[in-house]
Amino acid sequence: MSNTQEILEVNNVFKVFGDAPDQAMDMLRNGATKEQVLSETGQNVGVFDASFTVKRGEIFVIMGLSGSGKSTLVRLLNRLIEPSSGSIKLKGQNITNLKDKDLLNVRRQDMSMVFQSFALMPHMSVIENAAFGLEISGIDKKTRHQRALTALEQVGLGSYAHSRPDQLSGGMQQRVGLARALANDPTILLMDEAFSALDPLIRYEMQGELIRLQKEQERTIVFISHDLDEAIRIGDRIAIMEGGRIVQIGTPQEIMNNPADDYVASFFKGVDATKTIKVKDIAQKDALTVSSTSSADVALTEASGQFAYLLDDGGRFVGVSPITQGKSSTVASLMSERLSAQYSLNASTSLKESISIVSESPYPVPVLDDKGVYQGTLSKDHILATLANN
Amino acid sequence: MIDVSFLDPFQNLTIPVGEWVESVLNYLVHNFRDFFRAARWPIDQILDLVESILSFIPPLIGILLSALFGWQVAGPRMGVFCAITLTMLGLIGVWEQSMVTLSLVITSLFFCVVIGVPLGILSARYDRVEKTIRPILDAMQTLPAFVYLVPVVMLFGIGNVPGVLVTIIFALPPLVRLTNLGIRQIPEDKIEAARAFGCTKQQMLVKVQLPLATPTIMAGVNQTLMLSLSMVVIASMISVEGLGQMVLRGIGRLDMGLATVGGLGLVLLAIFLDRLTQAMGEQSNSSGAVRWYQVGPIGLVLSWFDSSAKQNVATPQTKATQE
């Protein structure tokens, strides 16, 4: 069952702050707005009817300005704040009605959190901090320090294991915070404005670090941010929140092309379109691909373009050969004529980052996923056409 | 007449608090005396234990041990400081009395910690507990000691044990207050992080709240010690021995020399305990990379053992290569 795509399902979740949430919930069920509830009952609606799903292995960014309820929403997921109503399903299991003990297990095994303020324990060394979650789960000291050290090495802090947190810079402290969450090997990583307290350069570096880690480990991450550039850079999908309500969910490009309302549109007004478009979304599949292991002759008559892309059995890209229209050729000869210049693009590269590579390449650049599997090609002409459309 | 009593109703309208207290006390004394006698038992045991240890140690050994302890918790300078203050106590001729007073203070500190820290933890966790005990703590600190000295004597008798009891009453409040404060002022994000990683209440207390509140709790311990020392003189009125009694006897006989020597002894003891506990508080504040067993005399001895062990390992190897 754990192979289902949707790992987290949030349905119609409300959170009402105040001393009489039931009354407010009744009003909300009868269609009252947040403002009506506030003026009539004095109860503040923090999250209003939030529904979304998070897929395995994606970075789901919840974005909004301060006061939009995004930090409340992420705390509802691990019930640091109790939802007033609605259901939250983790791997198909509803966690909103879990007993205390089961809830603790969810927090210990399935959800780890990274905080804006780092929230490291000053009385513990870096490695003890990284091992904190494991210590709470009752894992013996040797094992937990081993796993904590592995996590610290993943974030590049292996040599600081015995330092104190206050001896580290902000960026390094947040790496420890990230290592503490990774050491638990959680199903879902909750990151609450994890990079917002860092200065811009370090923040950019940490985003790159997260993208790199994500490529290696394929974690499922719910990332809270108020920074649109950050959301676009790391997010596979973005949920935009305003006033406790999720106004739109989609890939950066989808939201940009079809903003749900003026609020979202104004948000995206200043954004550089080439940053939101990923090359996998615009890669063309019409180029000729040839299996490098087949022995048959390849007829090049129907081929479009001047290049053949050679793939192995797993569909992984091996090389590219020039072809002549109307001639046929053997795979062996194609293999031997492979071009020495090797250009390729990762599928999650943004259009902006791809331009320089495509402009240098003598042939349309193959787009590959993280495992090197061929996804399509990207040519100079196609980039220009895409830019013209946006 | 009518006018006067109307404007000043308290001529006829009074609450006879004094009479009530007296009758309650009489009732307690007549019916529960054995119970209160039995309540002396735990204090008696601890006090006897501490006193017998302290009076058993010869002064020179005591000075040496305290110097080593001071060195351990706060470096060699503190060690020298401890040695000097205790030597001064010996030189002005109050060593024995100091040890009696010290055992009284340590015993009352023991009970203050046993009662005060859990009470502080409870009042940090539950607002209602805090609201309830706050006026009681106020009363314990402000009520003149003479007021409860008499009932304590009636219920518990005289001597060192009731002396410890009145000292506990007076010295307990700051520890409760500061434990409460120390836990309440822990930054919310640390608590939230601990919760997010699945801490139970117990784990939260032991692994997060108490360690983070330790510096503040140590400040409470320090205050409790100081108040205990100041209470010792008053407690000497119910025949508590030690430095306080020297002061009291000196005043009674107008023997200013005796009183001053006793007072000086108390001051020296106070300085000794104050510096030591403050240093311990700072130590707990900056714990981390260096462990307590890696510094001071223990660290020295351990590292010496360590290196000699390495040498022992190394020697046969060199022998082997020579052969």
Coordinates of C-alpha atoms in Angstrom, one line a residue, chain A:
Chain A
M1 CA 0.0 0.0 0.0
S2 CA 2.9 2.3 0.7
N3 CA 3.6 2.5 -3.0
T4 CA 0.7 4.8 -3.7
Q5 CA 1.6 8.1 -5.2
E6 CA -0.2 10.2 -2.7
I7 CA 1.7 10.0 0.6
L8 CA -0.1 12.7 2.4
E9 CA -3.8 13.6 1.9
V10 CA -5.2 16.7 3.6
N11 CA -9.0 17.1 3.3
N12 CA -11.1 20.1 4.4
V13 CA -8.9 21.0 7.3
F14 CA -10.0 24.0 9.4
K15 CA -8.3 25.6 12.4
V16 CA -10.1 28.1 14.6
F17 CA -8.2 29.9 17.3
G18 CA -10.1 31.0 20.3
D19 CA -12.1 29.8 23.3
A20 CA -15.3 28.6 21.4
P21 CA -14.1 26.9 18.2
D22 CA -17.3 24.8 18.0
Q23 CA -19.5 27.8 17.5
A24 CA -17.2 29.1 14.9
M25 CA -17.1 25.8 13.1
D26 CA -20.9 25.6 13.0
M27 CA -20.9 29.0 11.3
L28 CA -18.2 28.0 8.9
R29 CA -20.2 24.8 7.9
N30 CA -23.2 27.0 7.2
G31 CA -21.1 29.0 4.8
A32 CA -19.9 31.9 6.9
T33 CA -16.8 33.7 5.8
K34 CA -13.7 34.2 8.0
E35 CA -14.5 37.8 8.6
Q36 CA -18.1 37.1 9.6
V37 CA -16.9 34.5 12.2
L38 CA -14.4 37.0 13.6
S39 CA -16.8 39.8 13.9
E40 CA -19.7 37.7 15.4
T41 CA -17.8 35.3 17.7
G42 CA -14.4 36.8 18.1
Q43 CA -12.9 33.5 17.0
N44 CA -10.0 33.7 14.5
V45 CA -9.9 31.3 11.6
G46 CA -6.3 30.3 11.1
V47 CA -6.7 27.8 8.3
F48 CA -9.9 27.7 6.2
D49 CA -10.8 24.5 4.4
A50 CA -7.4 23.4 3.3
S51 CA -7.3 20.4 1.0
F52 CA -4.3 19.1 -0.9
T53 CA -2.2 16.0 -1.5
V54 CA 1.5 15.5 -1.5
K55 CA 3.1 12.9 -3.8
R56 CA 5.9 10.7 -2.9
G57 CA 9.3 12.2 -3.7
E58 CA 8.1 15.7 -4.4
I59 CA 8.9 19.1 -2.8
F60 CA 5.5 20.6 -2.1
V61 CA 5.9 24.3 -1.2
I62 CA 3.2 26.1 0.8
M63 CA 3.7 29.8 0.0
G64 CA 2.1 32.9 1.4
L65 CA 2.8 36.1 3.2
S66 CA 3.0 36.3 6.9
G67 CA -0.3 35.8 8.6
S68 CA -1.6 33.7 5.7
G69 CA -1.7 30.6 7.9
K70 CA 1.1 28.7 6.3
S71 CA 3.0 28.0 9.5
T72 CA -0.2 27.0 11.2
L73 CA -1.0 24.6 8.4
V74 CA 2.3 22.8 8.6
R75 CA 1.9 22.4 12.3
L76 CA -1.5 20.9 11.8
L77 CA 0.2 18.1 9.7
N78 CA 2.0 16.7 12.7
R79 CA -0.6 18.0 15.2
L80 CA 1.7 20.4 17.0
I81 CA -1.5 22.4 16.6
E82 CA -4.7 20.4 16.8
P83 CA -7.0 20.8 13.7
S84 CA -10.5 22.0 14.5
S85 CA -11.9 19.7 11.8
G86 CA -11.0 17.8 8.7
S87 CA -8.8 14.8 8.1
I88 CA -5.1 14.3 7.4
K89 CA -4.1 11.0 6.0
L90 CA -0.5 9.8 6.1
K91 CA 0.1 6.7 3.9
G92 CA -3.7 6.2 4.0
Q93 CA -3.9 6.3 7.8
N94 CA -5.9 9.1 9.3
I95 CA -3.7 10.8 11.9
T96 CA -6.3 13.3 13.1
N97 CA -7.8 10.8 15.6
L98 CA -4.7 9.0 16.7
K99 CA -4.1 8.4 20.4
D100 CA -1.2 10.2 22.1
K101 CA 1.1 7.2 21.9
D102 CA 0.5 6.6 18.2
L103 CA 0.9 10.3 17.5
L104 CA 4.3 10.2 19.2
N105 CA 5.3 7.4 16.9
V106 CA 4.2 9.3 13.8
R107 CA 6.3 12.3 15.0
R108 CA 9.2 10.0 15.7
Q109 CA 9.2 8.0 12.6
D110 CA 7.2 9.6 9.8
M111 CA 7.5 13.4 10.2
S112 CA 10.5 15.4 11.1
M113 CA 10.6 19.1 11.2
V114 CA 13.1 21.8 10.4
F115 CA 12.5 25.2 12.1
Q116 CA 13.0 28.8 11.0
S117 CA 14.8 29.5 14.3
F118 CA 16.9 26.3 14.0
A119 CA 15.7 25.4 17.6
L120 CA 18.9 23.4 18.4
M121 CA 19.5 22.4 22.0
P122 CA 22.3 24.6 23.4
H123 CA 23.3 22.1 26.0
M124 CA 24.1 19.4 23.5
S125 CA 26.9 19.0 21.1
V126 CA 26.3 19.0 17.3
I127 CA 26.1 15.2 17.1
E128 CA 23.9 15.0 20.1
N129 CA 21.6 17.5 18.5
A130 CA 21.6 15.5 15.3
A131 CA 20.8 12.4 17.2
F132 CA 18.1 14.0 19.3
G133 CA 15.1 12.5 17.5
L134 CA 16.7 9.1 17.6
E135 CA 17.4 9.5 21.3
I136 CA 13.8 10.3 21.9
S137 CA 12.8 7.2 20.1
G138 CA 15.0 5.2 22.5
I139 CA 17.7 4.1 20.0
D140 CA 20.9 3.1 21.7
K141 CA 23.7 5.5 21.8
K142 CA 26.1 3.8 19.4
T143 CA 23.5 3.3 16.6
R144 CA 22.1 6.8 17.0
H145 CA 25.5 8.5 16.9
Q146 CA 26.4 6.5 13.8
R147 CA 23.2 7.5 12.0
A148 CA 23.6 11.1 13.2
L149 CA 27.1 11.2 11.9
T150 CA 25.9 9.9 8.5
A151 CA 23.3 12.6 8.4
L152 CA 25.8 15.3 9.4
E153 CA 28.1 14.1 6.6
Q154 CA 25.2 14.4 4.2
V155 CA 25.0 18.1 5.0
G156 CA 28.7 18.5 5.0
L157 CA 29.2 18.9 8.8
G158 CA 30.9 15.6 9.6
S159 CA 33.9 17.3 11.0
Y160 CA 31.9 19.5 13.4
A161 CA 30.3 16.7 15.3
H162 CA 31.7 17.6 18.6
S163 CA 31.4 21.4 18.4
R164 CA 28.7 23.3 20.2
P165 CA 25.8 24.7 18.2
D166 CA 26.6 28.3 19.3
Q167 CA 30.1 27.9 17.8
L168 CA 28.6 27.5 14.3
S169 CA 27.3 30.1 11.9
G170 CA 23.6 30.4 11.1
G171 CA 23.8 28.4 7.9
M172 CA 25.8 25.7 9.6
Q173 CA 23.3 25.6 12.5
Q174 CA 20.5 25.1 10.0
R175 CA 22.4 22.3 8.4
V176 CA 22.5 20.7 11.9
G177 CA 18.7 21.2 12.1
L178 CA 18.4 19.5 8.7
A179 CA 20.7 16.7 9.8
R180 CA 18.6 16.2 12.9
A181 CA 15.5 15.8 10.7
L182 CA 17.3 13.5 8.2
A183 CA 18.8 11.3 10.9
N184 CA 15.3 10.1 11.7
D185 CA 14.8 8.9 8.1
P186 CA 11.3 10.4 8.1
T187 CA 8.6 9.6 5.5
I188 CA 8.0 13.3 5.2
L189 CA 10.2 16.3 6.0
L190 CA 8.4 19.4 7.2
M191 CA 10.4 22.5 6.7
D192 CA 8.9 25.7 8.2
E193 CA 10.6 28.7 6.6
A194 CA 13.8 26.7 7.1
F195 CA 16.0 29.1 5.2
S196 CA 14.2 32.4 5.9
A197 CA 16.5 33.4 8.8
L198 CA 19.6 33.0 6.7
D199 CA 21.2 35.8 4.6
P200 CA 20.5 35.7 0.9
L201 CA 23.8 34.1 -0.2
I202 CA 23.7 31.3 2.4
R203 CA 20.0 30.8 1.6
Y204 CA 20.7 30.3 -2.0
E205 CA 23.4 27.8 -1.1
M206 CA 21.1 25.9 1.2
Q207 CA 18.5 25.7 -1.5
G208 CA 21.0 24.2 -3.8
E209 CA 22.0 21.8 -1.0
L210 CA 18.4 20.8 -0.6
I211 CA 18.0 20.2 -4.3
R212 CA 21.1 18.1 -4.3
L213 CA 19.9 16.0 -1.3
Q214 CA 16.6 15.6 -2.9
K215 CA 18.2 14.2 -6.1
E216 CA 20.2 11.7 -4.0
Q217 CA 17.4 10.5 -1.6
E218 CA 14.1 11.4 -3.1
R219 CA 12.5 12.6 0.1
T220 CA 9.0 13.9 0.3
I221 CA 9.2 17.5 1.6
V222 CA 6.6 20.0 2.6
F223 CA 8.3 23.3 2.5
I224 CA 6.9 26.5 3.9
S225 CA 8.1 29.8 2.4
H226 CA 7.2 33.4 2.0
D227 CA 9.8 33.8 -0.8
L228 CA 8.4 33.2 -4.3
D229 CA 11.9 32.8 -5.9
E230 CA 12.6 30.1 -3.3
A231 CA 9.3 28.4 -4.0
I232 CA 9.9 28.4 -7.7
R233 CA 13.5 27.2 -7.4
I234 CA 12.9 24.2 -5.2
G235 CA 9.2 23.5 -5.5
D236 CA 7.8 20.7 -7.7
R237 CA 4.4 22.1 -6.9
I238 CA 3.3 25.2 -5.0
A239 CA 0.2 25.9 -2.9
I240 CA -0.5 29.6 -2.6
M241 CA -2.2 30.7 0.7
E242 CA -3.9 33.9 1.4
G243 CA -5.8 34.7 4.6
G244 CA -5.9 31.1 5.8
R245 CA -7.2 29.8 2.5
I246 CA -5.3 27.9 -0.2
V247 CA -6.1 29.8 -3.3
Q248 CA -4.2 27.8 -5.9
I249 CA -2.2 24.6 -6.2
G250 CA 0.0 23.7 -9.2
T251 CA 3.5 23.6 -10.7
P252 CA 5.2 27.0 -10.8
Q253 CA 4.5 27.2 -14.6
E254 CA 0.9 26.3 -14.3
I255 CA 0.2 28.9 -11.7
M256 CA 2.1 31.5 -13.7
N257 CA 0.3 30.7 -16.9
N258 CA -3.2 30.5 -15.3
P259 CA -3.3 32.4 -12.0
A260 CA -6.5 31.7 -10.1
D261 CA -7.1 35.3 -9.2
D262 CA -5.7 38.8 -9.2
Y263 CA -3.9 38.2 -5.9
V264 CA -1.9 35.3 -7.3
A265 CA -1.3 37.1 -10.6
S266 CA 0.1 40.2 -8.7
F267 CA 2.3 37.8 -6.8
F268 CA 3.8 36.4 -10.0
K269 CA 4.0 39.7 -11.8
G270 CA 7.7 40.4 -11.3
V271 CA 8.8 36.8 -11.7
D272 CA 11.1 35.8 -14.5
A273 CA 9.2 33.3 -16.6
T274 CA 12.3 31.4 -17.6
K275 CA 12.9 30.5 -14.0
T276 CA 9.6 28.8 -13.6
I277 CA 9.8 26.7 -16.7
K278 CA 11.6 23.4 -16.3
V279 CA 13.2 21.8 -19.4
K280 CA 11.3 18.6 -18.9
D281 CA 8.1 20.4 -19.5
I282 CA 9.2 21.7 -22.9
A283 CA 11.5 18.9 -24.1
Q284 CA 10.5 17.6 -27.6
K285 CA 10.1 13.9 -28.1
D286 CA 10.3 13.9 -32.0
A287 CA 14.0 13.3 -32.3
L288 CA 15.2 9.9 -33.6
T289 CA 16.2 7.5 -30.8
V290 CA 18.2 4.3 -31.5
S291 CA 18.7 1.4 -29.2
S292 CA 22.4 0.9 -29.1
T293 CA 22.1 -2.8 -28.5
S294 CA 20.0 -3.7 -31.5
S295 CA 21.8 -5.2 -34.4
A296 CA 19.3 -4.2 -37.1
D297 CA 19.9 -1.6 -39.7
V298 CA 18.4 1.7 -38.9
A299 CA 16.3 3.3 -41.6
L300 CA 16.8 7.0 -41.4
T301 CA 14.2 8.0 -43.9
E302 CA 11.5 9.0 -41.4
A303 CA 13.9 10.7 -39.1
S304 CA 13.5 14.3 -38.4
G305 CA 16.5 16.3 -37.6
Q306 CA 20.1 15.6 -38.3
F307 CA 21.0 13.7 -35.2
A308 CA 20.2 10.3 -33.7
Y309 CA 20.2 9.8 -30.0
L310 CA 21.6 6.4 -28.8
L311 CA 20.0 4.8 -25.8
D312 CA 20.9 1.6 -23.9
D313 CA 18.3 -1.0 -22.8
G314 CA 17.2 1.0 -19.8
G315 CA 16.5 4.0 -22.0
R316 CA 19.6 5.8 -20.7
F317 CA 21.4 8.2 -23.0
V318 CA 24.6 6.9 -24.4
G319 CA 25.6 9.4 -27.1
V320 CA 24.6 11.3 -30.2
S321 CA 25.5 10.8 -33.8
P322 CA 25.1 12.9 -36.9
I323 CA 22.9 11.3 -39.6
T324 CA 22.3 12.0 -43.2
Q325 CA 18.7 12.2 -44.4
G326 CA 17.5 9.4 -46.6
K327 CA 20.3 7.0 -45.8
S328 CA 20.3 3.9 -43.6
S329 CA 23.0 3.0 -41.2
T330 CA 23.9 0.3 -38.7
V331 CA 23.8 0.9 -35.0
A332 CA 27.5 0.0 -34.9
S333 CA 28.4 2.7 -37.3
L334 CA 26.3 5.2 -35.4
M335 CA 28.0 4.2 -32.2
S336 CA 31.4 4.7 -33.8
E337 CA 30.4 8.1 -35.2
R338 CA 29.3 9.4 -31.8
L339 CA 30.2 13.1 -31.3
S340 CA 32.9 13.7 -28.7
A341 CA 31.2 16.9 -27.4
Q342 CA 28.8 15.7 -24.6
Y343 CA 26.0 18.1 -23.7
S344 CA 23.0 17.1 -21.7
L345 CA 20.5 18.7 -19.3
N346 CA 18.9 17.5 -16.1
A347 CA 15.1 17.4 -16.4
S348 CA 14.6 19.7 -13.4
T349 CA 16.9 22.4 -14.8
S350 CA 15.1 25.7 -15.3
L351 CA 14.8 27.2 -18.8
K352 CA 17.0 30.1 -17.7
E353 CA 19.8 27.8 -16.6
S354 CA 19.6 25.8 -19.8
I355 CA 20.0 28.6 -22.3
S356 CA 23.8 28.8 -22.1
I357 CA 24.2 25.0 -22.5
V358 CA 21.9 24.8 -25.4
S359 CA 23.5 27.8 -27.1
E360 CA 26.9 26.1 -26.9
S361 CA 25.8 22.7 -28.1
P362 CA 26.1 21.9 -31.8
Y363 CA 23.0 19.6 -31.6
P364 CA 19.6 19.8 -29.7
V365 CA 20.6 19.0 -26.2
P366 CA 19.2 15.7 -24.7
V367 CA 17.1 16.1 -21.6
L368 CA 17.8 13.4 -19.0
D369 CA 16.1 12.5 -15.7
D370 CA 18.1 11.9 -12.5
K371 CA 18.9 8.3 -13.6
G372 CA 20.1 9.4 -17.0
V373 CA 17.0 8.2 -18.8
Y374 CA 16.3 10.1 -22.1
Q375 CA 13.3 12.4 -21.9
G376 CA 13.5 14.4 -25.1
T377 CA 15.6 17.1 -26.6
L378 CA 15.8 20.9 -26.4
S379 CA 16.9 23.0 -29.4
K380 CA 17.7 26.6 -29.8
D381 CA 14.7 27.1 -32.0
H382 CA 12.4 25.6 -29.5
I383 CA 13.7 27.8 -26.7
L384 CA 13.0 30.9 -28.8
A385 CA 9.5 29.6 -29.6
T386 CA 8.8 29.0 -25.9
L387 CA 10.1 32.5 -25.0
A388 CA 7.9 34.0 -27.7
N389 CA 4.8 32.3 -26.3
N390 CA 5.5 33.5 -22.7

